[in-house]
Amino acid sequence: MPADEPGPSAGSAPVDPGHSAGSAPVDPGHSAGSAPAPRLGPSDSRPSRPPQTSLDDIVAASSATEVPVDTETGRFVTGVDLRAQDIRSGDLFAALPGSSVHGATFVGDALERGAAAILTDSAGLEIVREKYTPLPVPVLVHDAPRSVLGTISALVYGNPSEHMTVIGITGTSGKTTTSYLLEAALTAAGKVTGLIGTIETKIAGSRVPSALTTPEAPRLHALFAVMREHGIDTVVMEVSSHALSLGRVDGTVFSVGAFTNLSQDHLDFHDSLEDYFQAKARLFSGDSAVHTRSAVVCVDDVWGKRMAEIATTAGSSVVTASVSAESDWTVSGATTNDDGSQRFTVVEPGGAQHPASIRLPGRYNIANAVLAVATCAAAGVDVDRAIAGIATVDVPGRVQRIERGQDFLAVVDYAHKPAAVEAVIETLKAQTRGRIAVVLGAGGDRDTGKRALMGAAGARGADLLVITDDNPRSEDPAAIRDAVAAGAQAVDPLVRGEIRTVAGRADAIADAVQWARTGDVVLVAGKGHETGQEIAGVKHPFDDRQVLADAIDRRIDAESGETS
């Protein structure tokens, strides 16, 4: 279950310094056969030559009210952040109200690190005044400071998104895969790309540490500025519903927006599925400050059809893509190879046909691929060069095979939504004549209504469903397992497989591995690329790919010992 995305709290879960035992490691950071991208340090997340922005300009852009100071201070800022521990000298500290504590509580830390000014609300101003008389730096007061933070951040970093082609991808499933396909396609077409997403942030191929699918506005616009310094001309970014609702992408100029699909997720944050949809629609709606200039919409579901109508009403240039419905961009002649790779023909709006292939299995990945190609075309990229680029893409933790010499198929996938679980099971069933075991759970402190649906999706598709822990977070793991199991048990016994509940994710994975016979499939779903498991507020190192590989190795070693 992903961490996305209540972000950021004043101190996330601490990391257990221990680590899981393992033999030969599985590389978690990149796809098989690719070279690991070099990693940039935290200092590389800020531009090296930030402009100086006057407080007068910030006040004018945000309609904030300045509370001046009695002493002579600087009237310029060179950065902005909302985490006091990340403030640098000359920054504007955005002290926002939080769910449990007000950001102004940490003003002392921000000032010690060199904050030159503070943005907050009236409650925050009172907290600052209680600590400091007179005020040590100017304070900008706004009734809703988060609502203007994106605009201010963009201004402070020189409005960098205006100088690049920014492509935003939103939807429930497929954002990460589509972003990887797009990055590869754009690179093949000669673009210098940046990537911002769930798995990683990359600047011209170099990785930057990241925590959220879509960073908070100050970090996002700083990244844009860094990318511009590095000569990036095109940015591909995943845009989460949290980011759109909380204003994280405010101030961003989107050249192209792409929509994948919609299914139940994040109803712990959104009031309803309709509210969730309307959050996504901010990228396309005419009354939104961040609506895209050009829209590419997958219309394989009713939500996509609605989104295309919204974008059209907004006056955007709109094209549609689909593998199953009438649309501008379509596919034909799809075939699947023994290794799961697929060949198909992309048909563009004028009828021209382009042979294409992807390494990724599943019809839903053909939908992701045609959406990526159509998005490249909307960005002015040659279609054939884009198609050449997507042919070799692998995505970490997305239908990722674990090969240890075993005689059954072992796969790790990020599927953590009922529809995604159903889709990946269907894909794997099409690739084997054997049985399928599915290991899954559900995340704590997240959408509780999804838990029974996850269990039902697994029970309907699997010959063996092993229910276990995902990221329990602050909740009782047993209670979450029980909720998932209730959904599984509610499935008609005539159509469901065997159901087991195993506490402890590593034990559950080992159980499924021991069950498998020649030609079977073991699918470990829910965490994909993640390298930690959060239990009772502590994040323990845990990588499904490594744990699955270790379980297979132990089985092979045991069988070798028996036959030697």
PDB file of C-alpha atoms in Angstrom, residues 391-529:
ATOM      1  CA  ALA A 391       9.766  -0.805 -26.609  1.00  0.00           C
ATOM      2  CA  THR A 392      12.393  -1.535 -23.928  1.00  0.00           C
ATOM      3  CA  VAL A 393      10.776  -0.038 -20.818  1.00  0.00           C
ATOM      4  CA  ASP A 394      10.555  -1.985 -17.555  1.00  0.00           C
ATOM      5  CA  VAL A 395       9.010  -0.421 -14.455  1.00  0.00           C
ATOM      6  CA  PRO A 396      10.264  -1.342 -10.959  1.00  0.00           C
ATOM      7  CA  GLY A 397       7.621  -3.172  -8.945  1.00  0.00           C
ATOM      8  CA  ARG A 398       5.120  -3.307 -11.803  1.00  0.00           C
ATOM      9  CA  VAL A 399       4.546  -6.937 -12.866  1.00  0.00           C
ATOM     10  CA  GLN A 400       8.232  -7.407 -12.015  1.00  0.00           C
ATOM     11  CA  ARG A 401       9.442 -10.976 -12.413  1.00  0.00           C
ATOM     12  CA  ILE A 402      11.719 -12.480  -9.789  1.00  0.00           C
ATOM     13  CA  GLU A 403      13.954 -15.068 -11.440  1.00  0.00           C
ATOM     14  CA  ARG A 404      15.980 -17.365  -9.172  1.00  0.00           C
ATOM     15  CA  GLY A 405      15.995 -20.488 -11.309  1.00  0.00           C
ATOM     16  CA  GLN A 406      12.657 -21.739  -9.993  1.00  0.00           C
ATOM     17  CA  ASP A 407      10.152 -23.711 -12.101  1.00  0.00           C
ATOM     18  CA  PHE A 408       7.225 -21.351 -11.440  1.00  0.00           C
ATOM     19  CA  LEU A 409       6.543 -17.687 -12.215  1.00  0.00           C
ATOM     20  CA  ALA A 410       7.132 -15.265  -9.322  1.00  0.00           C
ATOM     21  CA  VAL A 411       5.921 -11.680  -9.683  1.00  0.00           C
ATOM     22  CA  VAL A 412       5.832  -8.554  -7.526  1.00  0.00           C
ATOM     23  CA  ASP A 413       3.292  -5.866  -8.392  1.00  0.00           C
ATOM     24  CA  TYR A 414       2.175  -2.569  -6.888  1.00  0.00           C
ATOM     25  CA  ALA A 415      -1.549  -3.403  -7.280  1.00  0.00           C
ATOM     26  CA  HIS A 416      -3.125  -1.988  -4.121  1.00  0.00           C
ATOM     27  CA  LYS A 417      -6.608  -1.216  -5.419  1.00  0.00           C
ATOM     28  CA  PRO A 418      -9.346  -3.786  -6.131  1.00  0.00           C
ATOM     29  CA  ALA A 419      -9.521  -3.042  -9.861  1.00  0.00           C
ATOM     30  CA  ALA A 420      -5.732  -3.213 -10.171  1.00  0.00           C
ATOM     31  CA  VAL A 421      -5.619  -6.556  -8.334  1.00  0.00           C
ATOM     32  CA  GLU A 422      -8.243  -7.981 -10.697  1.00  0.00           C
ATOM     33  CA  ALA A 423      -6.360  -6.683 -13.745  1.00  0.00           C
ATOM     34  CA  VAL A 424      -2.969  -8.110 -12.792  1.00  0.00           C
ATOM     35  CA  ILE A 425      -4.456 -11.505 -11.850  1.00  0.00           C
ATOM     36  CA  GLU A 426      -6.248 -11.634 -15.201  1.00  0.00           C
ATOM     37  CA  THR A 427      -2.997 -10.776 -16.970  1.00  0.00           C
ATOM     38  CA  LEU A 428      -1.000 -13.472 -15.187  1.00  0.00           C
ATOM     39  CA  LYS A 429      -3.697 -16.102 -15.700  1.00  0.00           C
ATOM     40  CA  ALA A 430      -3.454 -15.480 -19.435  1.00  0.00           C
ATOM     41  CA  GLN A 431       0.262 -16.296 -19.281  1.00  0.00           C
ATOM     42  CA  THR A 432       0.078 -19.666 -17.528  1.00  0.00           C
ATOM     43  CA  ARG A 433      -1.842 -22.913 -17.492  1.00  0.00           C
ATOM     44  CA  GLY A 434      -0.936 -23.439 -13.863  1.00  0.00           C
ATOM     45  CA  ARG A 435      -2.495 -22.276 -10.626  1.00  0.00           C
ATOM     46  CA  ILE A 436      -2.046 -18.829  -9.104  1.00  0.00           C
ATOM     47  CA  ALA A 437      -1.318 -17.819  -5.517  1.00  0.00           C
ATOM     48  CA  VAL A 438      -1.856 -14.200  -4.473  1.00  0.00           C
ATOM     49  CA  VAL A 439      -0.355 -12.614  -1.363  1.00  0.00           C
ATOM     50  CA  LEU A 440      -1.962  -9.316  -0.375  1.00  0.00           C
ATOM     51  CA  GLY A 441      -3.171  -7.130   2.462  1.00  0.00           C
ATOM     52  CA  ALA A 442      -4.440  -3.590   2.918  1.00  0.00           C
ATOM     53  CA  GLY A 443      -2.864  -0.471   4.349  1.00  0.00           C
ATOM     54  CA  GLY A 444      -3.654   0.957   7.751  1.00  0.00           C
ATOM     55  CA  ASP A 445      -4.878   4.520   8.266  1.00  0.00           C
ATOM     56  CA  ARG A 446      -6.254   4.538   4.710  1.00  0.00           C
ATOM     57  CA  ASP A 447      -9.545   3.859   2.908  1.00  0.00           C
ATOM     58  CA  THR A 448     -11.223   1.219   5.100  1.00  0.00           C
ATOM     59  CA  GLY A 449     -13.966   0.551   2.533  1.00  0.00           C
ATOM     60  CA  LYS A 450     -11.372  -0.861   0.163  1.00  0.00           C
ATOM     61  CA  ARG A 451     -10.283  -3.703   2.419  1.00  0.00           C
ATOM     62  CA  ALA A 452     -13.146  -6.128   1.833  1.00  0.00           C
ATOM     63  CA  LEU A 453     -13.043  -5.326  -1.874  1.00  0.00           C
ATOM     64  CA  MET A 454      -9.337  -6.230  -1.961  1.00  0.00           C
ATOM     65  CA  GLY A 455     -10.095  -9.559  -0.332  1.00  0.00           C
ATOM     66  CA  ALA A 456     -12.929 -10.259  -2.746  1.00  0.00           C
ATOM     67  CA  ALA A 457     -10.786  -9.403  -5.777  1.00  0.00           C
ATOM     68  CA  GLY A 458      -8.053 -11.765  -4.611  1.00  0.00           C
ATOM     69  CA  ALA A 459     -10.435 -14.594  -3.707  1.00  0.00           C
ATOM     70  CA  ARG A 460     -12.225 -14.487  -7.051  1.00  0.00           C
ATOM     71  CA  GLY A 461      -9.023 -14.673  -9.059  1.00  0.00           C
ATOM     72  CA  ALA A 462      -6.651 -16.846  -7.050  1.00  0.00           C
ATOM     73  CA  ASP A 463      -6.412 -20.560  -6.450  1.00  0.00           C
ATOM     74  CA  LEU A 464      -4.747 -19.619  -3.171  1.00  0.00           C
ATOM     75  CA  LEU A 465      -5.211 -16.260  -1.466  1.00  0.00           C
ATOM     76  CA  VAL A 466      -2.805 -15.548   1.392  1.00  0.00           C
ATOM     77  CA  ILE A 467      -4.024 -12.562   3.383  1.00  0.00           C
ATOM     78  CA  THR A 468      -1.297 -10.794   5.321  1.00  0.00           C
ATOM     79  CA  ASP A 469      -0.025  -7.376   6.428  1.00  0.00           C
ATOM     80  CA  ASP A 470       0.698  -4.479   4.091  1.00  0.00           C
ATOM     81  CA  ASN A 471       1.636  -1.261   5.933  1.00  0.00           C
ATOM     82  CA  PRO A 472      -0.490  -1.468   9.108  1.00  0.00           C
ATOM     83  CA  ARG A 473       0.802   1.925  10.248  1.00  0.00           C
ATOM     84  CA  SER A 474      -0.928   2.796  13.542  1.00  0.00           C
ATOM     85  CA  GLU A 475      -3.717   0.214  13.250  1.00  0.00           C
ATOM     86  CA  ASP A 476      -3.969  -3.315  14.638  1.00  0.00           C
ATOM     87  CA  PRO A 477      -2.686  -5.593  11.838  1.00  0.00           C
ATOM     88  CA  ALA A 478      -5.060  -8.393  12.839  1.00  0.00           C
ATOM     89  CA  ALA A 479      -8.092  -6.131  12.477  1.00  0.00           C
ATOM     90  CA  ILE A 480      -7.034  -5.168   8.962  1.00  0.00           C
ATOM     91  CA  ARG A 481      -6.457  -8.806   8.017  1.00  0.00           C
ATOM     92  CA  ASP A 482      -9.909  -9.677   9.361  1.00  0.00           C
ATOM     93  CA  ALA A 483     -11.537  -6.976   7.202  1.00  0.00           C
ATOM     94  CA  VAL A 484      -9.769  -8.247   4.088  1.00  0.00           C
ATOM     95  CA  ALA A 485     -10.670 -11.838   4.971  1.00  0.00           C
ATOM     96  CA  ALA A 486     -14.332 -10.928   5.430  1.00  0.00           C
ATOM     97  CA  GLY A 487     -14.466  -9.692   1.844  1.00  0.00           C
ATOM     98  CA  ALA A 488     -12.731 -12.838   0.619  1.00  0.00           C
ATOM     99  CA  GLN A 489     -15.030 -15.160   2.548  1.00  0.00           C
ATOM    100  CA  ALA A 490     -18.088 -13.350   1.144  1.00  0.00           C
ATOM    101  CA  VAL A 491     -17.229 -14.570  -2.355  1.00  0.00           C
ATOM    102  CA  ASP A 492     -19.271 -17.568  -3.517  1.00  0.00           C
ATOM    103  CA  PRO A 493     -17.347 -20.723  -2.478  1.00  0.00           C
ATOM    104  CA  LEU A 494     -17.958 -22.155  -5.938  1.00  0.00           C
ATOM    105  CA  VAL A 495     -15.833 -19.438  -7.569  1.00  0.00           C
ATOM    106  CA  ARG A 496     -13.239 -18.644  -4.933  1.00  0.00           C
ATOM    107  CA  GLY A 497      -9.996 -20.412  -4.162  1.00  0.00           C
ATOM    108  CA  GLU A 498      -8.435 -21.454  -0.879  1.00  0.00           C
ATOM    109  CA  ILE A 499      -8.087 -18.638   1.656  1.00  0.00           C
ATOM    110  CA  ARG A 500      -5.349 -18.483   4.268  1.00  0.00           C
ATOM    111  CA  THR A 501      -4.459 -15.753   6.762  1.00  0.00           C
ATOM    112  CA  VAL A 502      -0.799 -15.477   7.739  1.00  0.00           C
ATOM    113  CA  ALA A 503       0.445 -12.815  10.134  1.00  0.00           C
ATOM    114  CA  GLY A 504       3.770 -11.422   9.004  1.00  0.00           C
ATOM    115  CA  ARG A 505       4.345 -10.591   5.364  1.00  0.00           C
ATOM    116  CA  ALA A 506       7.580 -12.558   5.003  1.00  0.00           C
ATOM    117  CA  ASP A 507       5.914 -15.699   6.368  1.00  0.00           C
ATOM    118  CA  ALA A 508       2.982 -15.213   4.011  1.00  0.00           C
ATOM    119  CA  ILE A 509       5.291 -14.913   1.004  1.00  0.00           C
ATOM    120  CA  ALA A 510       7.184 -18.035   2.084  1.00  0.00           C
ATOM    121  CA  ASP A 511       3.875 -19.896   2.469  1.00  0.00           C
ATOM    122  CA  ALA A 512       2.863 -19.099  -1.118  1.00  0.00           C
ATOM    123  CA  VAL A 513       6.292 -20.104  -2.426  1.00  0.00           C
ATOM    124  CA  GLN A 514       6.084 -23.477  -0.671  1.00  0.00           C
ATOM    125  CA  TRP A 515       2.615 -24.038  -2.163  1.00  0.00           C
ATOM    126  CA  ALA A 516       3.686 -23.447  -5.769  1.00  0.00           C
ATOM    127  CA  ARG A 517       4.236 -26.319  -8.184  1.00  0.00           C
ATOM    128  CA  THR A 518       5.853 -26.403 -11.617  1.00  0.00           C
ATOM    129  CA  GLY A 519       4.101 -23.968 -13.947  1.00  0.00           C
ATOM    130  CA  ASP A 520       2.245 -22.093 -11.184  1.00  0.00           C
ATOM    131  CA  VAL A 521       2.302 -18.351 -10.449  1.00  0.00           C
ATOM    132  CA  VAL A 522       3.048 -16.579  -7.162  1.00  0.00           C
ATOM    133  CA  LEU A 523       1.934 -12.936  -7.146  1.00  0.00           C
ATOM    134  CA  VAL A 524       2.930 -10.687  -4.240  1.00  0.00           C
ATOM    135  CA  ALA A 525       0.718  -7.608  -4.549  1.00  0.00           C
ATOM    136  CA  GLY A 526       0.381  -4.233  -2.916  1.00  0.00           C
ATOM    137  CA  LYS A 527       3.838  -2.770  -2.250  1.00  0.00           C
ATOM    138  CA  GLY A 528       5.719  -3.139  -5.518  1.00  0.00           C
ATOM    139  CA  HIS A 529       8.840  -0.975  -5.471  1.00  0.00           C
TER     140      HIS A 529
END
